[in-house]
Amino acid sequence: MVSAGATTPLVLQRVATSWTQSWLPIVLLSDERHSTVAGERNDEAVRRVLRDTPFDGVRIVAPPVGTDLADAARIWAQAISSLPQPIVALVSMADDGHVAGLFADCRYDSVSDSVVVTRESPKAPSQRITLSAEFLRAIPHRIAVVTGSQKLHVLARLHKESVVPIASVCPSEWFTDSPVPE
């Protein structure tokens, strides 16, 4: 499972370029911007970074395009239910502390145990489909990759409060490019 921010697709690309196994993983996106605008979708970004790597053409499980939000979420939830349980979740944290499509103070409608939707994302586009925090927490290895000094203040808040959205995922491992302030 991989989130599709700016950092995690590049980490996935690094894994792909050094891949030596005879089998290929299935890549399950953590979230998707519900949009038909070219270049705005997370699955397109992941496909782009995997081109010309051993993961070029790997199966990417993402919500479908061209249907309404609720239908896309239901179709995606059904596809997820047919997959084996993910073993590794590779997520990144945005400047506001959101992870996948999980934002603070945002209302979500549950579609299944694994998928939730929002029509009021604080970041455009407003309609998002995301894996639920509960589904993400059930993945045994939840690796959070956090880069950029502008995110240090959010990491510092994690020690004091639990309203930071990434806290709902309970990462089991953290990789940061700067020491976290106390």
PDB file of C-alpha atoms in Angstrom:
ATOM      1  CA  MET A   1       0.000   0.000   0.000  1.00  0.00           C
ATOM      2  CA  VAL A   2       1.394   3.390  -0.915  1.00  0.00           C
ATOM      3  CA  SER A   3       0.194   6.934  -0.516  1.00  0.00           C
ATOM      4  CA  ALA A   4       0.767   9.202  -3.439  1.00  0.00           C
ATOM      5  CA  GLY A   5       2.117  12.418  -2.034  1.00  0.00           C
ATOM      6  CA  ALA A   6       5.348  13.889  -3.313  1.00  0.00           C
ATOM      7  CA  THR A   7       7.669  11.613  -1.329  1.00  0.00           C
ATOM      8  CA  THR A   8       6.310   8.082  -1.200  1.00  0.00           C
ATOM      9  CA  PRO A   9       6.128   7.491  -4.969  1.00  0.00           C
ATOM     10  CA  LEU A  10       9.835   8.341  -5.109  1.00  0.00           C
ATOM     11  CA  VAL A  11      10.559   5.858  -2.316  1.00  0.00           C
ATOM     12  CA  LEU A  12       8.520   3.268  -4.225  1.00  0.00           C
ATOM     13  CA  GLN A  13      10.520   4.088  -7.346  1.00  0.00           C
ATOM     14  CA  ARG A  14      13.742   3.474  -5.405  1.00  0.00           C
ATOM     15  CA  VAL A  15      12.406   0.100  -4.202  1.00  0.00           C
ATOM     16  CA  ALA A  16      11.363  -0.754  -7.763  1.00  0.00           C
ATOM     17  CA  THR A  17      14.747   0.074  -9.308  1.00  0.00           C
ATOM     18  CA  SER A  18      16.528  -2.228  -6.871  1.00  0.00           C
ATOM     19  CA  TRP A  19      13.919  -5.032  -7.025  1.00  0.00           C
ATOM     20  CA  THR A  20      15.457  -8.491  -7.485  1.00  0.00           C
ATOM     21  CA  GLN A  21      12.533 -10.765  -6.648  1.00  0.00           C
ATOM     22  CA  SER A  22      10.961 -12.979  -9.316  1.00  0.00           C
ATOM     23  CA  TRP A  23       7.464 -11.823  -8.288  1.00  0.00           C
ATOM     24  CA  LEU A  24       5.908  -8.368  -8.383  1.00  0.00           C
ATOM     25  CA  PRO A  25       3.865  -6.757  -5.629  1.00  0.00           C
ATOM     26  CA  ILE A  26       0.403  -5.312  -6.030  1.00  0.00           C
ATOM     27  CA  VAL A  27       0.379  -1.561  -5.375  1.00  0.00           C
ATOM     28  CA  LEU A  28      -2.710  -0.412  -3.503  1.00  0.00           C
ATOM     29  CA  LEU A  29      -3.083   3.358  -3.405  1.00  0.00           C
ATOM     30  CA  SER A  30      -4.056   4.810  -0.042  1.00  0.00           C
ATOM     31  CA  ASP A  31      -6.188   7.557  -1.508  1.00  0.00           C
ATOM     32  CA  GLU A  32      -7.297   9.262  -4.677  1.00  0.00           C
ATOM     33  CA  ARG A  33      -8.396  12.688  -5.701  1.00  0.00           C
ATOM     34  CA  HIS A  34     -11.783  12.098  -7.314  1.00  0.00           C
ATOM     35  CA  SER A  35     -11.102  13.970 -10.526  1.00  0.00           C
ATOM     36  CA  THR A  36     -10.989  13.391 -14.248  1.00  0.00           C
ATOM     37  CA  VAL A  37      -8.491  16.219 -14.759  1.00  0.00           C
ATOM     38  CA  ALA A  38      -5.335  14.856 -16.391  1.00  0.00           C
ATOM     39  CA  GLY A  39      -2.320  15.013 -14.113  1.00  0.00           C
ATOM     40  CA  GLU A  40      -4.364  15.450 -10.945  1.00  0.00           C
ATOM     41  CA  ARG A  41      -4.838  11.782 -10.102  1.00  0.00           C
ATOM     42  CA  ASN A  42      -2.535   9.884  -7.745  1.00  0.00           C
ATOM     43  CA  ASP A  43      -2.578   6.693  -9.827  1.00  0.00           C
ATOM     44  CA  GLU A  44      -1.135   8.655 -12.760  1.00  0.00           C
ATOM     45  CA  ALA A  45       1.684   9.989 -10.558  1.00  0.00           C
ATOM     46  CA  VAL A  46       2.570   6.493  -9.335  1.00  0.00           C
ATOM     47  CA  ARG A  47       2.495   5.037 -12.863  1.00  0.00           C
ATOM     48  CA  ARG A  48       4.769   7.862 -14.022  1.00  0.00           C
ATOM     49  CA  VAL A  49       7.483   7.193 -11.417  1.00  0.00           C
ATOM     50  CA  LEU A  50       7.364   3.437 -12.040  1.00  0.00           C
ATOM     51  CA  ARG A  51       7.960   3.721 -15.795  1.00  0.00           C
ATOM     52  CA  ASP A  52      11.162   2.034 -16.942  1.00  0.00           C
ATOM     53  CA  THR A  53      11.580   0.187 -13.629  1.00  0.00           C
ATOM     54  CA  PRO A  54      10.919  -3.481 -12.869  1.00  0.00           C
ATOM     55  CA  PHE A  55       7.517  -2.275 -11.546  1.00  0.00           C
ATOM     56  CA  ASP A  56       6.512  -0.793 -14.920  1.00  0.00           C
ATOM     57  CA  GLY A  57       3.107  -2.329 -15.589  1.00  0.00           C
ATOM     58  CA  VAL A  58       2.633  -3.626 -12.030  1.00  0.00           C
ATOM     59  CA  ARG A  59      -0.988  -3.888 -10.936  1.00  0.00           C
ATOM     60  CA  ILE A  60      -2.067  -0.632  -9.272  1.00  0.00           C
ATOM     61  CA  VAL A  61      -5.363  -0.854  -7.411  1.00  0.00           C
ATOM     62  CA  ALA A  62      -7.014   2.563  -7.400  1.00  0.00           C
ATOM     63  CA  PRO A  63     -10.547   3.924  -7.542  1.00  0.00           C
ATOM     64  CA  PRO A  64     -12.003   3.993 -11.067  1.00  0.00           C
ATOM     65  CA  VAL A  65     -12.356   7.162 -13.102  1.00  0.00           C
ATOM     66  CA  GLY A  66     -15.513   8.311 -14.822  1.00  0.00           C
ATOM     67  CA  THR A  67     -18.140   7.468 -12.224  1.00  0.00           C
ATOM     68  CA  ASP A  68     -19.592   9.364  -9.287  1.00  0.00           C
ATOM     69  CA  LEU A  69     -17.781   9.441  -5.956  1.00  0.00           C
ATOM     70  CA  ALA A  70     -19.948   6.881  -4.139  1.00  0.00           C
ATOM     71  CA  ASP A  71     -19.894   4.387  -7.026  1.00  0.00           C
ATOM     72  CA  ALA A  72     -16.127   4.727  -7.444  1.00  0.00           C
ATOM     73  CA  ALA A  73     -15.648   4.152  -3.702  1.00  0.00           C
ATOM     74  CA  ARG A  74     -17.874   1.055  -3.704  1.00  0.00           C
ATOM     75  CA  ILE A  75     -16.080  -0.413  -6.734  1.00  0.00           C
ATOM     76  CA  TRP A  76     -12.704   0.265  -5.114  1.00  0.00           C
ATOM     77  CA  ALA A  77     -13.810  -1.238  -1.778  1.00  0.00           C
ATOM     78  CA  GLN A  78     -14.921  -4.389  -3.616  1.00  0.00           C
ATOM     79  CA  ALA A  79     -11.564  -4.613  -5.416  1.00  0.00           C
ATOM     80  CA  ILE A  80      -9.720  -4.200  -2.099  1.00  0.00           C
ATOM     81  CA  SER A  81     -11.775  -6.973  -0.483  1.00  0.00           C
ATOM     82  CA  SER A  82     -10.477  -9.415  -3.112  1.00  0.00           C
ATOM     83  CA  LEU A  83      -6.818  -8.613  -2.353  1.00  0.00           C
ATOM     84  CA  PRO A  84      -4.586 -10.259   0.217  1.00  0.00           C
ATOM     85  CA  GLN A  85      -4.086  -8.201   3.394  1.00  0.00           C
ATOM     86  CA  PRO A  86      -1.406  -5.572   2.699  1.00  0.00           C
ATOM     87  CA  ILE A  87       1.827  -6.136   4.593  1.00  0.00           C
ATOM     88  CA  VAL A  88       3.463  -2.726   4.221  1.00  0.00           C
ATOM     89  CA  ALA A  89       1.896   0.725   4.171  1.00  0.00           C
ATOM     90  CA  LEU A  90       4.184   3.437   2.854  1.00  0.00           C
ATOM     91  CA  VAL A  91       2.683   6.807   3.748  1.00  0.00           C
ATOM     92  CA  SER A  92       3.860  10.375   3.811  1.00  0.00           C
ATOM     93  CA  MET A  93       2.666  13.314   5.834  1.00  0.00           C
ATOM     94  CA  ALA A  94       1.705  16.647   4.291  1.00  0.00           C
ATOM     95  CA  ASP A  95       2.509  20.054   5.752  1.00  0.00           C
ATOM     96  CA  ASP A  96      -0.848  20.135   7.554  1.00  0.00           C
ATOM     97  CA  GLY A  97      -0.369  16.650   9.057  1.00  0.00           C
ATOM     98  CA  HIS A  98      -2.802  14.864   6.777  1.00  0.00           C
ATOM     99  CA  VAL A  99      -2.013  11.377   5.597  1.00  0.00           C
ATOM    100  CA  ALA A 100      -3.587   9.637   2.614  1.00  0.00           C
ATOM    101  CA  GLY A 101      -6.882  11.526   2.246  1.00  0.00           C
ATOM    102  CA  LEU A 102      -7.388  11.829   6.010  1.00  0.00           C
ATOM    103  CA  PHE A 103      -7.571  15.489   7.055  1.00  0.00           C
ATOM    104  CA  ALA A 104      -8.258  17.057  10.453  1.00  0.00           C
ATOM    105  CA  ASP A 105     -11.765  18.414  10.977  1.00  0.00           C
ATOM    106  CA  CYS A 106     -13.128  16.778   7.838  1.00  0.00           C
ATOM    107  CA  ARG A 107     -16.337  14.740   7.686  1.00  0.00           C
ATOM    108  CA  TYR A 108     -16.091  11.277   6.122  1.00  0.00           C
ATOM    109  CA  ASP A 109     -18.763   8.854   5.006  1.00  0.00           C
ATOM    110  CA  SER A 110     -17.928   5.188   5.423  1.00  0.00           C
ATOM    111  CA  VAL A 111     -18.368   3.041   2.328  1.00  0.00           C
ATOM    112  CA  SER A 112     -16.920  -0.146   3.838  1.00  0.00           C
ATOM    113  CA  ASP A 113     -14.504  -1.180   6.575  1.00  0.00           C
ATOM    114  CA  SER A 114     -11.673  -0.192   4.260  1.00  0.00           C
ATOM    115  CA  VAL A 115     -12.890   2.900   2.371  1.00  0.00           C
ATOM    116  CA  VAL A 116     -14.242   6.325   3.317  1.00  0.00           C
ATOM    117  CA  VAL A 117     -15.101   9.360   1.193  1.00  0.00           C
ATOM    118  CA  THR A 118     -15.290  13.096   1.727  1.00  0.00           C
ATOM    119  CA  ARG A 119     -16.848  15.828  -0.343  1.00  0.00           C
ATOM    120  CA  GLU A 120     -15.224  18.611   1.668  1.00  0.00           C
ATOM    121  CA  SER A 121     -11.466  18.123   1.523  1.00  0.00           C
ATOM    122  CA  PRO A 122      -9.690  21.320   2.547  1.00  0.00           C
ATOM    123  CA  LYS A 123      -7.333  20.778  -0.399  1.00  0.00           C
ATOM    124  CA  ALA A 124      -8.618  20.725  -3.969  1.00  0.00           C
ATOM    125  CA  PRO A 125     -10.229  18.754  -5.363  1.00  0.00           C
ATOM    126  CA  SER A 126     -12.810  18.599  -2.600  1.00  0.00           C
ATOM    127  CA  GLN A 127     -13.936  15.031  -3.343  1.00  0.00           C
ATOM    128  CA  ARG A 128     -11.568  12.342  -2.090  1.00  0.00           C
ATOM    129  CA  ILE A 129     -11.646   8.595  -1.632  1.00  0.00           C
ATOM    130  CA  THR A 130      -9.296   7.129   0.952  1.00  0.00           C
ATOM    131  CA  LEU A 131      -8.524   4.038   2.940  1.00  0.00           C
ATOM    132  CA  SER A 132      -9.935   4.330   6.438  1.00  0.00           C
ATOM    133  CA  ALA A 133      -7.614   4.893   9.390  1.00  0.00           C
ATOM    134  CA  GLU A 134      -8.809   1.544  10.783  1.00  0.00           C
ATOM    135  CA  PHE A 135      -7.791  -0.289   7.603  1.00  0.00           C
ATOM    136  CA  LEU A 136      -4.395   1.438   7.579  1.00  0.00           C
ATOM    137  CA  ARG A 137      -3.785   0.600  11.261  1.00  0.00           C
ATOM    138  CA  ALA A 138      -4.449  -3.083  10.517  1.00  0.00           C
ATOM    139  CA  ILE A 139      -1.470  -3.212   8.135  1.00  0.00           C
ATOM    140  CA  PRO A 140       1.433  -4.738  10.098  1.00  0.00           C
ATOM    141  CA  HIS A 141       4.192  -2.391   8.881  1.00  0.00           C
ATOM    142  CA  ARG A 142       3.144   1.277   8.616  1.00  0.00           C
ATOM    143  CA  ILE A 143       6.121   3.307   7.446  1.00  0.00           C
ATOM    144  CA  ALA A 144       5.821   7.094   7.550  1.00  0.00           C
ATOM    145  CA  VAL A 145       8.234   9.093   5.413  1.00  0.00           C
ATOM    146  CA  VAL A 146       8.386  12.751   6.423  1.00  0.00           C
ATOM    147  CA  THR A 147      10.671  15.156   4.592  1.00  0.00           C
ATOM    148  CA  GLY A 148      11.007  18.912   4.716  1.00  0.00           C
ATOM    149  CA  SER A 149      11.681  21.266   7.599  1.00  0.00           C
ATOM    150  CA  GLN A 150       8.227  22.830   7.146  1.00  0.00           C
ATOM    151  CA  LYS A 151       6.743  19.636   8.644  1.00  0.00           C
ATOM    152  CA  LEU A 152       8.781  19.668  11.861  1.00  0.00           C
ATOM    153  CA  HIS A 153       6.200  21.722  13.763  1.00  0.00           C
ATOM    154  CA  VAL A 154       3.568  19.067  12.951  1.00  0.00           C
ATOM    155  CA  LEU A 155       5.845  16.262  14.127  1.00  0.00           C
ATOM    156  CA  ALA A 156       6.460  18.161  17.378  1.00  0.00           C
ATOM    157  CA  ARG A 157       2.671  18.337  17.906  1.00  0.00           C
ATOM    158  CA  LEU A 158       2.470  14.532  17.748  1.00  0.00           C
ATOM    159  CA  HIS A 159       4.121  14.353  21.175  1.00  0.00           C
ATOM    160  CA  LYS A 160       1.501  16.626  22.710  1.00  0.00           C
ATOM    161  CA  GLU A 161      -1.785  15.873  20.942  1.00  0.00           C
ATOM    162  CA  SER A 162      -3.443  13.192  18.897  1.00  0.00           C
ATOM    163  CA  VAL A 163      -5.533  15.339  16.540  1.00  0.00           C
ATOM    164  CA  VAL A 164      -2.813  15.282  13.898  1.00  0.00           C
ATOM    165  CA  PRO A 165      -4.295  13.007  11.201  1.00  0.00           C
ATOM    166  CA  ILE A 166      -1.158  10.898  10.775  1.00  0.00           C
ATOM    167  CA  ALA A 167      -1.499   9.878  14.421  1.00  0.00           C
ATOM    168  CA  SER A 168      -4.708   8.008  13.500  1.00  0.00           C
ATOM    169  CA  VAL A 169      -2.628   5.634  11.357  1.00  0.00           C
ATOM    170  CA  CYS A 170      -0.170   4.873  14.192  1.00  0.00           C
ATOM    171  CA  PRO A 171       2.988   4.506  12.070  1.00  0.00           C
ATOM    172  CA  SER A 172       5.209   1.674  13.264  1.00  0.00           C
ATOM    173  CA  GLU A 173       8.329   3.235  11.719  1.00  0.00           C
ATOM    174  CA  TRP A 174       9.242   6.863  11.026  1.00  0.00           C
ATOM    175  CA  PHE A 175      11.808   8.082   8.511  1.00  0.00           C
ATOM    176  CA  THR A 176      12.518  11.793   8.731  1.00  0.00           C
ATOM    177  CA  ASP A 177      15.187  13.968   7.161  1.00  0.00           C
ATOM    178  CA  SER A 178      15.488  16.164  10.282  1.00  0.00           C
ATOM    179  CA  PRO A 179      15.514  15.501  14.021  1.00  0.00           C
ATOM    180  CA  VAL A 180      12.057  15.847  15.527  1.00  0.00           C
ATOM    181  CA  PRO A 181      11.864  18.709  18.058  1.00  0.00           C
ATOM    182  CA  GLU A 182      10.689  17.793  21.556  1.00  0.00           C
TER     183      GLU A 182
END
